[in-house]
mmCIF file of C-alpha atoms in Angstrom:
data_model
loop_
_atom_site.group_PDB
_atom_site.id
_atom_site.type_symbol
_atom_site.label_atom_id
_atom_site.label_comp_id
_atom_site.label_asym_id
_atom_site.label_seq_id
_atom_site.Cartn_x
_atom_site.Cartn_y
_atom_site.Cartn_z
ATOM 1 C CA MET A 1 104.494 83.338 78.201
ATOM 2 C CA ARG A 2 105.966 79.864 78.646
ATOM 3 C CA ILE A 3 107.641 79.748 82.048
ATOM 4 C CA LEU A 4 109.665 77.003 83.697
ATOM 5 C CA VAL A 5 109.827 76.853 87.486
ATOM 6 C CA LEU A 6 112.676 74.821 88.951
ATOM 7 C CA GLY A 7 111.186 73.245 92.048
ATOM 8 C CA GLY A 8 107.683 74.576 92.357
ATOM 9 C CA THR A 9 105.808 72.174 94.642
ATOM 10 C CA ARG A 10 106.743 73.399 98.138
ATOM 11 C CA PHE A 11 105.957 76.686 99.902
ATOM 12 C CA VAL A 12 107.746 79.480 97.982
ATOM 13 C CA GLY A 13 107.810 77.561 94.711
ATOM 14 C CA ARG A 14 104.166 76.596 94.935
ATOM 15 C CA THR A 15 103.163 80.171 95.767
ATOM 16 C CA ILE A 16 105.106 81.442 92.758
ATOM 17 C CA VAL A 17 103.543 78.835 90.479
ATOM 18 C CA ASP A 18 100.034 79.806 91.625
ATOM 19 C CA ALA A 19 100.762 83.470 90.849
ATOM 20 C CA LEU A 20 102.178 82.680 87.399
ATOM 21 C CA LEU A 21 99.272 80.409 86.433
ATOM 22 C CA HIS A 22 96.867 83.353 86.319
ATOM 23 C CA ASP A 23 98.272 84.501 82.969
ATOM 24 C CA HIS A 24 100.966 82.111 81.793
ATOM 25 C CA GLU A 25 101.726 78.535 80.717
ATOM 26 C CA VAL A 26 103.763 77.004 83.523
ATOM 27 C CA SER A 27 105.948 73.898 83.697
ATOM 28 C CA VAL A 28 107.714 72.668 86.820
ATOM 29 C CA LEU A 29 110.917 70.654 86.926
ATOM 30 C CA ASN A 30 111.582 68.526 89.992
ATOM 31 C CA ARG A 31 111.967 64.920 91.148
ATOM 32 C CA ALA A 32 108.178 64.346 91.197
ATOM 33 C CA THR A 33 108.150 63.431 94.880
ATOM 34 C CA ARG A 34 104.953 65.434 95.443
ATOM 35 C CA PRO A 35 101.731 65.351 93.424
ATOM 36 C CA LEU A 36 100.717 68.320 91.324
ATOM 37 C CA TRP A 37 97.688 70.254 92.541
ATOM 38 C CA ASP A 38 96.640 72.018 89.326
ATOM 39 C CA ARG A 39 95.734 70.365 86.015
ATOM 40 C CA ARG A 40 97.149 73.285 84.062
ATOM 41 C CA LEU A 41 100.701 72.398 85.129
ATOM 42 C CA THR A 42 103.177 70.406 83.052
ATOM 43 C CA GLN A 43 105.757 68.423 84.999
ATOM 44 C CA LEU A 44 109.294 67.616 83.880
ATOM 45 C CA VAL A 45 111.045 65.000 86.005
ATOM 46 C CA ALA A 46 114.759 65.328 86.739
ATOM 47 C CA ASP A 47 117.180 65.477 89.641
ATOM 48 C CA ARG A 48 119.135 68.743 89.539
ATOM 49 C CA ASN A 49 122.220 66.906 90.782
ATOM 50 C CA ASP A 50 122.212 64.736 87.647
ATOM 51 C CA ALA A 51 123.453 66.614 84.579
ATOM 52 C CA GLY A 52 122.268 63.873 82.213
ATOM 53 C CA GLN A 53 118.722 63.884 83.568
ATOM 54 C CA MET A 54 118.583 67.676 83.270
ATOM 55 C CA CYS A 55 119.736 67.642 79.666
ATOM 56 C CA ARG A 56 117.253 64.937 78.714
ATOM 57 C CA ALA A 57 114.377 66.755 80.416
ATOM 58 C CA LEU A 58 115.102 70.058 78.683
ATOM 59 C CA THR A 59 116.509 68.988 75.332
ATOM 60 C CA ALA A 60 113.450 70.144 73.356
ATOM 61 C CA ALA A 61 112.227 72.778 75.763
ATOM 62 C CA ARG A 62 111.668 76.413 74.841
ATOM 63 C CA TYR A 63 110.816 78.932 77.550
ATOM 64 C CA ASP A 64 110.480 82.690 77.772
ATOM 65 C CA ALA A 65 111.468 82.744 81.447
ATOM 66 C CA VAL A 66 112.918 80.444 84.092
ATOM 67 C CA VAL A 67 112.264 80.868 87.814
ATOM 68 C CA ASP A 68 114.841 79.083 89.947
ATOM 69 C CA VAL A 69 113.508 78.322 93.412
ATOM 70 C CA SER A 70 115.434 75.124 94.136
ATOM 71 C CA GLY A 71 118.996 76.084 93.210
ATOM 72 C CA THR A 72 120.899 75.790 96.484
ATOM 73 C CA GLU A 73 124.227 74.319 95.328
ATOM 74 C CA PRO A 74 126.652 75.329 92.555
ATOM 75 C CA ALA A 75 126.121 71.957 90.844
ATOM 76 C CA HIS A 76 122.419 72.753 90.514
ATOM 77 C CA ILE A 77 123.308 75.903 88.584
ATOM 78 C CA SER A 78 126.007 74.296 86.432
ATOM 79 C CA ASN A 79 123.590 71.570 85.379
ATOM 80 C CA ILE A 80 120.775 73.927 84.405
ATOM 81 C CA ILE A 81 123.207 76.163 82.499
ATOM 82 C CA ARG A 82 124.374 73.177 80.434
ATOM 83 C CA ALA A 83 120.867 71.821 79.921
ATOM 84 C CA LEU A 84 118.930 74.975 79.074
ATOM 85 C CA PRO A 85 118.675 75.555 75.302
ATOM 86 C CA ARG A 86 118.693 79.079 73.840
ATOM 87 C CA ARG A 87 119.862 80.512 77.131
ATOM 88 C CA GLU A 88 120.568 83.910 75.610
ATOM 89 C CA SER A 89 116.861 84.539 74.954
ATOM 90 C CA VAL A 90 115.538 83.499 78.378
ATOM 91 C CA ARG A 91 114.755 85.741 81.352
ATOM 92 C CA TYR A 92 116.190 84.009 84.414
ATOM 93 C CA VAL A 93 114.873 84.846 87.885
ATOM 94 C CA TYR A 94 116.876 83.395 90.745
ATOM 95 C CA ILE A 95 115.537 83.237 94.287
ATOM 96 C CA SER A 96 118.659 83.804 96.338
ATOM 97 C CA SER A 97 118.777 84.748 100.026
ATOM 98 C CA ALA A 98 119.793 87.477 102.443
ATOM 99 C CA ALA A 99 122.177 84.838 103.832
ATOM 100 C CA VAL A 100 124.662 85.815 101.089
ATOM 101 C CA TYR A 101 125.620 88.988 102.958
ATOM 102 C CA ASN A 102 128.846 88.889 104.928
ATOM 103 C CA ARG A 103 128.474 90.713 108.234
ATOM 104 C CA LEU A 104 132.242 90.749 108.717
ATOM 105 C CA SER A 105 132.479 93.467 106.074
ATOM 106 C CA ALA A 106 129.153 95.303 106.448
ATOM 107 C CA ASP A 107 126.536 95.921 109.097
ATOM 108 C CA PRO A 108 122.811 95.414 108.546
ATOM 109 C CA PRO A 109 120.632 96.655 107.026
ATOM 110 C CA PHE A 110 122.463 95.217 104.041
ATOM 111 C CA ALA A 111 122.348 96.889 100.623
ATOM 112 C CA GLU A 112 122.728 95.131 97.289
ATOM 113 C CA ASN A 113 126.288 96.394 96.789
ATOM 114 C CA ASP A 114 127.512 95.076 100.147
ATOM 115 C CA ARG A 115 129.871 92.097 100.125
ATOM 116 C CA ALA A 116 127.812 89.015 99.287
ATOM 117 C CA ASP A 117 129.977 85.910 99.476
ATOM 118 C CA GLY A 118 128.131 84.259 102.352
ATOM 119 C CA ASP A 119 128.332 84.287 106.130
ATOM 120 C CA ALA A 120 129.506 81.486 108.393
ATOM 121 C CA ILE A 121 126.488 81.797 110.699
ATOM 122 C CA TRP A 122 124.317 80.093 108.050
ATOM 123 C CA ASP A 123 126.333 76.852 108.092
ATOM 124 C CA GLY A 124 127.359 76.988 104.437
ATOM 125 C CA TYR A 125 123.961 77.929 103.015
ATOM 126 C CA GLY A 126 124.909 81.561 102.359
ATOM 127 C CA GLU A 127 128.225 80.652 100.745
ATOM 128 C CA ALA A 128 126.497 78.160 98.439
ATOM 129 C CA LYS A 129 123.838 80.671 97.417
ATOM 130 C CA ALA A 130 126.529 83.283 96.723
ATOM 131 C CA ALA A 131 128.411 80.790 94.545
ATOM 132 C CA CYS A 132 125.190 80.106 92.630
ATOM 133 C CA GLU A 133 124.783 83.825 91.973
ATOM 134 C CA THR A 134 128.327 84.044 90.604
ATOM 135 C CA LEU A 135 127.784 81.172 88.180
ATOM 136 C CA LEU A 136 124.563 82.715 86.918
ATOM 137 C CA ARG A 137 126.174 86.120 86.336
ATOM 138 C CA ASP A 138 128.888 84.456 84.271
ATOM 139 C CA ALA A 139 126.396 82.426 82.245
ATOM 140 C CA PHE A 140 123.663 84.922 81.445
ATOM 141 C CA PRO A 141 124.125 88.084 79.402
ATOM 142 C CA SER A 142 123.397 91.485 80.863
ATOM 143 C CA GLY A 143 119.708 92.280 80.876
ATOM 144 C CA SER A 144 118.406 88.737 81.307
ATOM 145 C CA LEU A 145 119.215 87.824 84.942
ATOM 146 C CA THR A 146 117.269 88.968 88.002
ATOM 147 C CA ILE A 147 118.461 87.949 91.473
ATOM 148 C CA LEU A 148 116.072 88.368 94.400
ATOM 149 C CA ARG A 149 117.404 88.259 97.965
ATOM 150 C CA PRO A 150 114.621 87.801 100.538
ATOM 151 C CA PRO A 151 114.984 87.753 104.332
ATOM 152 C CA TYR A 152 112.687 85.402 106.293
ATOM 153 C CA VAL A 153 109.718 84.245 104.183
ATOM 154 C CA TYR A 154 106.379 83.332 105.752
ATOM 155 C CA GLY A 155 102.881 82.452 104.627
ATOM 156 C CA PRO A 156 100.530 79.556 103.827
ATOM 157 C CA HIS A 157 102.225 76.216 103.029
ATOM 158 C CA ASN A 158 105.332 77.196 105.007
ATOM 159 C CA ALA A 159 107.194 73.997 105.867
ATOM 160 C CA GLU A 160 109.756 75.802 108.008
ATOM 161 C CA GLN A 161 108.851 75.581 111.688
ATOM 162 C CA ARG A 162 108.835 79.300 112.428
ATOM 163 C CA GLU A 163 105.516 81.081 112.867
ATOM 164 C CA GLN A 164 103.614 77.817 113.309
ATOM 165 C CA PHE A 165 106.102 76.575 115.940
ATOM 166 C CA LEU A 166 105.614 79.750 117.963
ATOM 167 C CA TRP A 167 101.823 79.789 117.532
ATOM 168 C CA ALA A 168 101.589 76.135 118.583
ATOM 169 C CA ARG A 169 103.410 76.867 121.814
ATOM 170 C CA MET A 170 101.407 80.014 122.540
ATOM 171 C CA LEU A 171 98.053 78.399 121.843
ATOM 172 C CA SER A 172 98.869 75.378 124.003
ATOM 173 C CA GLY A 173 99.888 77.573 126.926
ATOM 174 C CA ARG A 174 103.535 76.562 126.750
ATOM 175 C CA PRO A 175 106.246 79.185 127.265
ATOM 176 C CA VAL A 176 108.151 80.668 124.357
ATOM 177 C CA LEU A 177 111.865 80.857 125.089
ATOM 178 C CA VAL A 178 113.429 84.059 123.733
ATOM 179 C CA PRO A 179 117.165 84.657 123.188
ATOM 180 C CA GLY A 180 118.752 87.398 125.300
ATOM 181 C CA ASP A 181 116.660 90.516 125.754
ATOM 182 C CA GLY A 182 114.585 89.884 122.600
ATOM 183 C CA GLY A 183 116.001 92.950 120.878
ATOM 184 C CA THR A 184 117.529 91.261 117.809
ATOM 185 C CA ARG A 185 115.952 92.722 114.670
ATOM 186 C CA ILE A 186 114.727 90.667 111.721
ATOM 187 C CA GLN A 187 112.744 91.285 108.547
ATOM 188 C CA PHE A 188 110.100 89.378 106.610
ATOM 189 C CA ILE A 189 108.379 89.007 103.289
ATOM 190 C CA ASP A 190 105.079 87.256 102.632
ATOM 191 C CA ALA A 191 105.578 84.463 100.086
ATOM 192 C CA ARG A 192 102.671 85.886 98.095
ATOM 193 C CA ALA A 193 104.385 89.278 97.869
ATOM 194 C CA LEU A 194 107.582 87.574 96.719
ATOM 195 C CA ALA A 195 105.563 85.706 94.087
ATOM 196 C CA ARG A 196 104.124 88.959 92.743
ATOM 197 C CA ILE A 197 107.644 90.368 92.378
ATOM 198 C CA VAL A 198 108.685 87.228 90.488
ATOM 199 C CA VAL A 199 105.768 87.639 88.088
ATOM 200 C CA THR A 200 106.790 91.254 87.509
ATOM 201 C CA ALA A 201 110.354 90.162 86.706
ATOM 202 C CA CYS A 202 109.239 87.367 84.361
ATOM 203 C CA GLU A 203 107.005 89.743 82.440
ATOM 204 C CA GLY A 204 109.828 92.252 81.946
ATOM 205 C CA ARG A 205 108.285 94.925 84.143
ATOM 206 C CA LEU A 206 111.302 94.921 86.481
ATOM 207 C CA VAL A 207 114.743 95.839 85.146
ATOM 208 C CA PRO A 208 116.966 92.738 85.504
ATOM 209 C CA ASP A 209 119.324 93.332 88.426
ATOM 210 C CA VAL A 210 119.967 92.280 92.022
ATOM 211 C CA TYR A 211 117.237 93.272 94.483
ATOM 212 C CA ASN A 212 116.669 92.919 98.181
ATOM 213 C CA VAL A 213 113.005 91.995 98.621
ATOM 214 C CA GLY A 214 111.151 92.432 101.883
ATOM 215 C CA GLU A 215 108.727 94.487 103.876
ATOM 216 C CA ARG A 216 110.137 97.928 104.685
ATOM 217 C CA SER A 217 109.562 97.493 108.418
ATOM 218 C CA THR A 218 111.855 95.477 110.665
ATOM 219 C CA TYR A 219 110.968 93.902 114.002
ATOM 220 C CA SER A 220 112.717 92.875 117.185
ATOM 221 C CA PHE A 221 112.100 89.331 118.374
ATOM 222 C CA LEU A 222 109.783 90.717 121.064
ATOM 223 C CA GLU A 223 107.846 92.884 118.607
ATOM 224 C CA TYR A 224 107.410 89.911 116.298
ATOM 225 C CA LEU A 225 106.235 87.642 119.125
ATOM 226 C CA HIS A 226 103.694 90.206 120.291
ATOM 227 C CA ILE A 227 102.332 90.475 116.741
ATOM 228 C CA LEU A 228 101.961 86.686 116.605
ATOM 229 C CA ALA A 229 100.159 86.759 119.950
ATOM 230 C CA CYS A 230 97.915 89.646 118.936
ATOM 231 C CA VAL A 231 96.920 87.869 115.719
ATOM 232 C CA ALA A 232 96.110 84.715 117.732
ATOM 233 C CA GLU A 233 94.284 86.792 120.389
ATOM 234 C CA ILE A 234 96.322 85.354 123.241
ATOM 235 C CA VAL A 235 98.674 86.601 125.937
ATOM 236 C CA PRO A 236 101.965 84.750 125.454
ATOM 237 C CA ARG A 237 104.226 83.351 128.160
ATOM 238 C CA LEU A 238 107.679 84.624 127.268
ATOM 239 C CA VAL A 239 110.810 83.434 129.054
ATOM 240 C CA MET A 240 114.055 85.272 128.347
ATOM 241 C CA VAL A 241 117.111 83.033 128.010
ATOM 242 C CA THR A 242 120.334 84.780 128.979
ATOM 243 C CA ASP A 243 122.541 81.676 129.190
ATOM 244 C CA THR A 244 124.793 82.114 126.146
ATOM 245 C CA SER A 245 126.046 78.518 126.380
ATOM 246 C CA ILE A 246 122.683 77.359 124.984
ATOM 247 C CA ARG A 247 122.327 77.760 121.229
ATOM 248 C CA PRO A 248 119.263 79.893 120.390
ATOM 249 C CA ARG A 249 118.438 77.558 117.502
ATOM 250 C CA ASP A 250 117.940 74.772 120.040
ATOM 251 C CA TYR A 251 114.824 76.487 121.383
ATOM 252 C CA PHE A 252 113.930 79.379 119.029
ATOM 253 C CA PRO A 253 113.185 79.217 115.274
ATOM 254 C CA PHE A 254 115.571 82.039 114.307
ATOM 255 C CA ARG A 255 119.289 82.552 114.755
ATOM 256 C CA ASP A 256 120.135 85.277 117.255
ATOM 257 C CA ALA A 257 121.636 87.522 114.556
ATOM 258 C CA GLU A 258 120.198 90.666 113.010
ATOM 259 C CA LEU A 259 118.920 90.071 109.491
ATOM 260 C CA THR A 260 117.610 93.277 107.945
ATOM 261 C CA LEU A 261 117.821 94.621 104.401
ATOM 262 C CA ASP A 262 117.711 97.966 102.650
ATOM 263 C CA VAL A 263 114.834 97.512 100.185
ATOM 264 C CA SER A 264 114.863 101.047 98.757
ATOM 265 C CA LYS A 265 116.199 99.865 95.377
ATOM 266 C CA LEU A 266 113.119 97.729 94.791
ATOM 267 C CA ALA A 267 110.859 100.583 95.906
ATOM 268 C CA ALA A 268 112.631 102.937 93.501
ATOM 269 C CA ALA A 269 111.897 100.443 90.704
ATOM 270 C CA GLY A 270 108.203 101.012 91.357
ATOM 271 C CA VAL A 271 107.477 97.607 92.821
ATOM 272 C CA MET A 272 105.123 97.688 95.789
ATOM 273 C CA GLU A 273 105.794 95.631 98.893
ATOM 274 C CA GLY A 274 103.218 93.136 100.085
ATOM 275 C CA SER A 275 100.802 93.367 102.951
ATOM 276 C CA HIS A 276 101.919 94.520 106.379
ATOM 277 C CA LEU A 277 103.183 91.759 108.654
ATOM 278 C CA VAL A 278 100.079 91.901 110.863
ATOM 279 C CA GLU A 279 97.739 91.374 107.913
ATOM 280 C CA GLY A 280 99.912 88.701 106.335
ATOM 281 C CA LEU A 281 100.249 86.754 109.575
ATOM 282 C CA ALA A 282 96.505 86.937 110.221
ATOM 283 C CA GLU A 283 95.865 85.340 106.823
ATOM 284 C CA THR A 284 98.602 82.790 107.476
ATOM 285 C CA LEU A 285 97.161 81.777 110.855
ATOM 286 C CA ALA A 286 93.733 81.367 109.278
ATOM 287 C CA TRP A 287 95.268 79.035 106.688
ATOM 288 C CA PHE A 288 97.123 76.957 109.288
ATOM 289 C CA ARG A 289 93.972 76.625 111.366
ATOM 290 C CA ARG A 290 91.900 75.663 108.371
ATOM 291 C CA TYR A 291 94.263 72.872 107.390
ATOM 292 C CA GLY A 292 94.929 71.646 110.919
ATOM 293 C CA GLU A 293 98.608 72.517 111.063
ATOM 294 C CA LEU A 294 98.539 73.721 114.687
ATOM 295 C CA LYS A 295 97.184 70.634 116.442
ATOM 296 C CA HIS A 296 100.349 69.762 118.344
ATOM 297 C CA ALA A 297 102.721 72.012 120.241
ATOM 298 C CA PRO A 298 106.402 71.094 120.012
ATOM 299 C CA ALA A 299 108.053 69.998 123.236
ATOM 300 C CA PRO A 300 110.341 72.483 125.043
#
């Protein structure tokens, strides 16, 4: 298959590209701010905010599937819709987010049919992703659009300061500050597991629809921190922060809000989840150590 990945050079996009390259011809479309790492890749250069650049980059393009990793604003979607030729014959896979769920109308774990117009706790990110989903539904015929909604993604190449921030503090002997009693529950998916699901969707082995994607298990902050410590073979120094006037995001890499999903729909579709969090984090820590990403611990 000929597959176009929008984005494709950072973390999730790069992991997806690596998975697709095993069996398919892959092109990436981005601003070319990072070098390509594989000679098999073709690069198209365009800024998704510029409708003219998008049209020029894709005017003669023909693809069997498009994987949209970088669409975070409605304008990004409008521009690709206008630029993509023969849209009716393309499988479109959109990487959305669990941030689309509105906790004012439903409680976690969220299911795919819960209200998904964004939540204010994500500072506009969830609303923008939800708007992107709406535009794509209007533009693509039934049977050609797959929307994947992951919770927190982790793994090698992760540029978000989450697991590596916490490991750096633990390994340097610095305390990890934990919001409240540490009982807030969150959910994860390994970027490599997400990439395998994307491949399945591109190849037509997953019925086009909206899917929550994530490991079945959920974890409290404390459970997650103890897994990180166990993987690193260290006893962590945990300090509970009960002062609610201090924003958790000022000292902890997650918002103090439950983010869990019902992933039974994906399981019913016959798609297997990835490795267990312990195994995935062990492989991730080995990668960070190998490439020297844990040399400095962030300041308190």
